[in-house]
mmCIF file of C-alpha atoms in Angstrom:
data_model
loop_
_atom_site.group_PDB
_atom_site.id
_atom_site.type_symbol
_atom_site.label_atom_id
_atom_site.label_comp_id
_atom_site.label_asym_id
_atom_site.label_seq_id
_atom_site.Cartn_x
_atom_site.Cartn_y
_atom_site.Cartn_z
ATOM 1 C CA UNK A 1 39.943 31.981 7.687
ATOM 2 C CA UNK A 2 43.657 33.131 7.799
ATOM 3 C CA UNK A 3 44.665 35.385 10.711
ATOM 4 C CA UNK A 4 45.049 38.322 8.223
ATOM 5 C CA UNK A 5 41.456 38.153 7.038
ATOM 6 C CA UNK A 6 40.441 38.075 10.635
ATOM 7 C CA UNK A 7 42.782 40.956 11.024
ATOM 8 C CA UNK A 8 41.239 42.975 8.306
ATOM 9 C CA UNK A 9 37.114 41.872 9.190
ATOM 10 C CA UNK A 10 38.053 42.656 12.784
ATOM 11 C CA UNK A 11 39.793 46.086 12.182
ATOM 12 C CA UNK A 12 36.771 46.804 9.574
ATOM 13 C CA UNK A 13 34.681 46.544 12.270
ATOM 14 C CA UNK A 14 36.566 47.966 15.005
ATOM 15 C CA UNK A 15 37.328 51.150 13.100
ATOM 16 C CA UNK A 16 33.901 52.659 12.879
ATOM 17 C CA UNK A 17 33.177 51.990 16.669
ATOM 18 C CA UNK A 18 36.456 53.838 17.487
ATOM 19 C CA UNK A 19 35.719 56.590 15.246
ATOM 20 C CA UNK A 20 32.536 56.759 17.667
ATOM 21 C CA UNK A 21 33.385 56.451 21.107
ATOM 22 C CA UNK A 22 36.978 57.987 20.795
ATOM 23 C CA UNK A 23 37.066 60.617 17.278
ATOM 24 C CA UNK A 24 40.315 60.377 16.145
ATOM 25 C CA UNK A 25 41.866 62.200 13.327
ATOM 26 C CA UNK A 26 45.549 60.535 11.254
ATOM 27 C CA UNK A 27 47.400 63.536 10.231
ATOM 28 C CA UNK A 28 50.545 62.979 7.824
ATOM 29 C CA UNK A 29 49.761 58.841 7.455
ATOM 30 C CA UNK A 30 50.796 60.031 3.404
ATOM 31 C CA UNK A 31 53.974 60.698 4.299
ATOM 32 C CA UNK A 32 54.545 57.471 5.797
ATOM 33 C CA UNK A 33 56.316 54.730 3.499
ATOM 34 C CA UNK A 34 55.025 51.335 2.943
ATOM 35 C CA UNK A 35 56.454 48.524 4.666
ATOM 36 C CA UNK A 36 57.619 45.815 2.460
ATOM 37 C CA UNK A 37 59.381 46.546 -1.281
ATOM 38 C CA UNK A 38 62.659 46.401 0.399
ATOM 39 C CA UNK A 39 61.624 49.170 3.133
ATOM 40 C CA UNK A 40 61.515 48.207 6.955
ATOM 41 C CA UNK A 41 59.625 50.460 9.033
ATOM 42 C CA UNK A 42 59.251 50.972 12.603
ATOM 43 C CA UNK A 43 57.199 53.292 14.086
ATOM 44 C CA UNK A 44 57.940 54.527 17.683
ATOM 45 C CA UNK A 45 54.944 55.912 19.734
ATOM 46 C CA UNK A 46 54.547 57.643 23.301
ATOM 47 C CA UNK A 47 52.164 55.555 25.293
ATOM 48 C CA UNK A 48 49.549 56.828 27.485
ATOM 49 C CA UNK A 49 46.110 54.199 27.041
ATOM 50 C CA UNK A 50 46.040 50.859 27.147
ATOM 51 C CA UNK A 51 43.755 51.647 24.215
ATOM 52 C CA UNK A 52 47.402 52.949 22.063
ATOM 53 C CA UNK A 53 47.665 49.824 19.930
ATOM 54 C CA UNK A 54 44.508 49.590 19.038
ATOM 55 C CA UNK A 55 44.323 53.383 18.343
ATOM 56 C CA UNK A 56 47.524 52.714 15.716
ATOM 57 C CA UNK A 57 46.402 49.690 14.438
ATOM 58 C CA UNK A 58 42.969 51.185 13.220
ATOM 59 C CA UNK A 59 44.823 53.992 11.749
ATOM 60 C CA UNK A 60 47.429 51.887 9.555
ATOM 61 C CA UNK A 61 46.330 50.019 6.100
ATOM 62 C CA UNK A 62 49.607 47.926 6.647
ATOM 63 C CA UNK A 63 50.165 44.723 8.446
ATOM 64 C CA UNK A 64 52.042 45.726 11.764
ATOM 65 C CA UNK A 65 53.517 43.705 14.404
ATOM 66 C CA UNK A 66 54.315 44.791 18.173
ATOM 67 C CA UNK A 67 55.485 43.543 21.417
ATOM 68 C CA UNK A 68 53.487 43.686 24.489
ATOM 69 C CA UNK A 69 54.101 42.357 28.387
ATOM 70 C CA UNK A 70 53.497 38.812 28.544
ATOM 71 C CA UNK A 71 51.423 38.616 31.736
ATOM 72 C CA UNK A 72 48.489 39.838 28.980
ATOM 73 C CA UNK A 73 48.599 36.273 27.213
ATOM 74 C CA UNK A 74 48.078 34.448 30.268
ATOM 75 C CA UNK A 75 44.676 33.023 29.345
ATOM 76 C CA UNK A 76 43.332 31.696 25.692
ATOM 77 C CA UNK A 77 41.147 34.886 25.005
ATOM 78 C CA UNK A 78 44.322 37.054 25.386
ATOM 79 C CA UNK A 79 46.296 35.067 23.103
ATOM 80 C CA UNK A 80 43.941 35.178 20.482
ATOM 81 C CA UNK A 81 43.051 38.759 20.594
ATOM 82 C CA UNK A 82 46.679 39.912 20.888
ATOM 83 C CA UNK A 83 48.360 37.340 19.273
ATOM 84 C CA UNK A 84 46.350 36.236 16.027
ATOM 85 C CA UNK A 85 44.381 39.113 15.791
ATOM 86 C CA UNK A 86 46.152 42.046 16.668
ATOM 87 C CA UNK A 87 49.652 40.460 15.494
ATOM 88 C CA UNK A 88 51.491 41.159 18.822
ATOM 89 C CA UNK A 89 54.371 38.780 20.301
ATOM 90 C CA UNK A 90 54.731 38.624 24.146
ATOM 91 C CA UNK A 91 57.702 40.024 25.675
ATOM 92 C CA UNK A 92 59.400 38.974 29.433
ATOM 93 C CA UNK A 93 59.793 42.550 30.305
ATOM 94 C CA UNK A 94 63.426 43.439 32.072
ATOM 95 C CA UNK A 95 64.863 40.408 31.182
ATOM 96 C CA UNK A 96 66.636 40.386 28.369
ATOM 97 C CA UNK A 97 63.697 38.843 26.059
ATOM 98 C CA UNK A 98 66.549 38.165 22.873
ATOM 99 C CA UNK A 99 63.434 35.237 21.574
ATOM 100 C CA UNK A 100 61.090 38.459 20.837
ATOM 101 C CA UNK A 101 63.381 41.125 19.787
ATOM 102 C CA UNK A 102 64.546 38.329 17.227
ATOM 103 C CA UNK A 103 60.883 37.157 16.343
ATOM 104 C CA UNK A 104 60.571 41.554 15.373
ATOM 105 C CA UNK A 105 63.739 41.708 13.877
ATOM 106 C CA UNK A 106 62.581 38.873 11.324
ATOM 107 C CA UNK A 107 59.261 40.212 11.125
ATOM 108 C CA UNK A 108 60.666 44.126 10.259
ATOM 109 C CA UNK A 109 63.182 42.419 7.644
ATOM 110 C CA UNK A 110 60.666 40.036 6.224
ATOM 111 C CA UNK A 111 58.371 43.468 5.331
ATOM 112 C CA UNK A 112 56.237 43.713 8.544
ATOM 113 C CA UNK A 113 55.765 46.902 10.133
ATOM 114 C CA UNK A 114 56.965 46.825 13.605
ATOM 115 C CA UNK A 115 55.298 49.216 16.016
ATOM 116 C CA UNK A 116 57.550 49.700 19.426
ATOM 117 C CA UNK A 117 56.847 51.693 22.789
ATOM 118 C CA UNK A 118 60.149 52.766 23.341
ATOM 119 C CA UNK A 119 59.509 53.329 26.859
ATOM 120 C CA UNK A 120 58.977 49.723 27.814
ATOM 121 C CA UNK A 121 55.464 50.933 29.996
ATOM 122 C CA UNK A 122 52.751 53.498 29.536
ATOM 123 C CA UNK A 123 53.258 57.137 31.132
ATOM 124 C CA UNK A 124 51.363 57.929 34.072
ATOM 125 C CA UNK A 125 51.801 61.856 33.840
ATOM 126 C CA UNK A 126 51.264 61.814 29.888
ATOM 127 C CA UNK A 127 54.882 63.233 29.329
ATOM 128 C CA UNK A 128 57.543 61.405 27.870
ATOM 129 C CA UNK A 129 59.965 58.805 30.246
ATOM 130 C CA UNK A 130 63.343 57.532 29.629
ATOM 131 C CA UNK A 131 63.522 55.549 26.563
ATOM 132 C CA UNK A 132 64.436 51.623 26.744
ATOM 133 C CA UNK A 133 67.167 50.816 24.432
ATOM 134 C CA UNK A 134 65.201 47.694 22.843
ATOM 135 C CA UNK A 135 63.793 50.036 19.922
ATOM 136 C CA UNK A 136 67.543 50.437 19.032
ATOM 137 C CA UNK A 137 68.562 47.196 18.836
ATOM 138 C CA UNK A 138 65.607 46.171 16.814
ATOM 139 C CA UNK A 139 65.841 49.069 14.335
ATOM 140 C CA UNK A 140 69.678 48.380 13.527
ATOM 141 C CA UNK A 141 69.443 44.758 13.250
ATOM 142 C CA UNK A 142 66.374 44.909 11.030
ATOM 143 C CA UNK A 143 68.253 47.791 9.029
ATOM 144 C CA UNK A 144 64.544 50.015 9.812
ATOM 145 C CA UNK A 145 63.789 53.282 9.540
ATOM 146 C CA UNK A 146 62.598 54.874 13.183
ATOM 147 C CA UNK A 147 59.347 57.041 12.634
ATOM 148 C CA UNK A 148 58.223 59.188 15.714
ATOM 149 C CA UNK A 149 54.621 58.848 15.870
ATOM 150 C CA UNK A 150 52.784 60.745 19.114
ATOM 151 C CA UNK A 151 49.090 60.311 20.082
ATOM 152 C CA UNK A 152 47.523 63.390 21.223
ATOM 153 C CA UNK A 153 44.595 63.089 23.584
ATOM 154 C CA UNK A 154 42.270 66.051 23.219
ATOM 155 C CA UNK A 155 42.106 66.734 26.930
ATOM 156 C CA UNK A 156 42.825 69.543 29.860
ATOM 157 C CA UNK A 157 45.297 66.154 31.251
ATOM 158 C CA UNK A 158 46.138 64.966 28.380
ATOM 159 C CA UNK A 159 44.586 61.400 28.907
ATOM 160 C CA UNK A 160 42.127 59.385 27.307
ATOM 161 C CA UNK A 161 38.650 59.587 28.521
ATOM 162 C CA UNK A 162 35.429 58.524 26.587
ATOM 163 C CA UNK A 163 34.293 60.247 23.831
ATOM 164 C CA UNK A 164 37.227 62.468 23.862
ATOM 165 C CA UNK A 165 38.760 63.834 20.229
ATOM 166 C CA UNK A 166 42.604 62.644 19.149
ATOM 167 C CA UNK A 167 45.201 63.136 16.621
ATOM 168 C CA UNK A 168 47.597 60.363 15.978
ATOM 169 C CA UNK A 169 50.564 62.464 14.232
#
């Protein structure tokens, strides 16, 4: 099977069981354009969960590509699930990881969504930190459109907890 069938069984299973333990609710995904045709798109979230990409992936019916810290593909079960089946590359964070950012830039051009954290890290107080320049460089070399996206945990802090409602806007 090719990695974007497992993609799609995988997400057609993970979907429902999100939509049960954490509700979430896509407003505005019609205004979004397709990737691909000629038009490179980048979304750029706030990130609060660990659970984030998997929140965004579930909620897009595009193919979508992402970075995230390498110490995460250490063993063979984390390269598989983040690599082949979620469709993420590893970064070196703070250090200048050109390999990746080029690896993105191909994948944006080539008609790939590219999702990017532009913080670098996830929040721990749930508001937004200063903003890494990497989602820049990407964006202009890849000639992408930047789309804010936001998650919005439906809690008093603001943070995801089980069984708690979201919006992904």
């Amino acid at each position: 099977m090719s990695d974007g069938k497992l993609r799609r069984v995988i997400l057609a299973i993970v979907r429902p069981l999100l939509r049960l333990i954490f509700p979430y609710r896509v407003v505005g995904a019609e205004n979004l354009p397709k990737a691909g045709n000629g038009q490179r798109l980048m979304l750029c979230c706030n990130h609060i969960s660990i659970l984030d990409p998997v929140f965004l992936l579930a909620a897009q019916r595009q193919p979508i590509a992402f970075m995230a810290k390498s110490e995460l593909f250490a063993g063979r079960f984390g390269r598989w699930l983040l690599g082949t089946v979620m469709g993420a590359f590893p970064v070196e964070r703070g250090k200048g990881d050109t390999t990746t950012v080029e690896k993105l830039t191909n994948e944006c051009k080539n008609g790939t969504g590219i999702m990017i954290f532009p913080e670098g890290t996830r929040t721990k107080t749930g508001k937004l930190g200063m903003i890494k320049s990497g989602a820049f460089v990407i964006a202009a070399a890849a000639g992408a459109d930047m789309l804010p996206v936001r998650i919005i945990y439906g809690t008093k802090d603001g943070r995801l907890h089980l069984f708690c409602k979201l919006r992904i806007v």
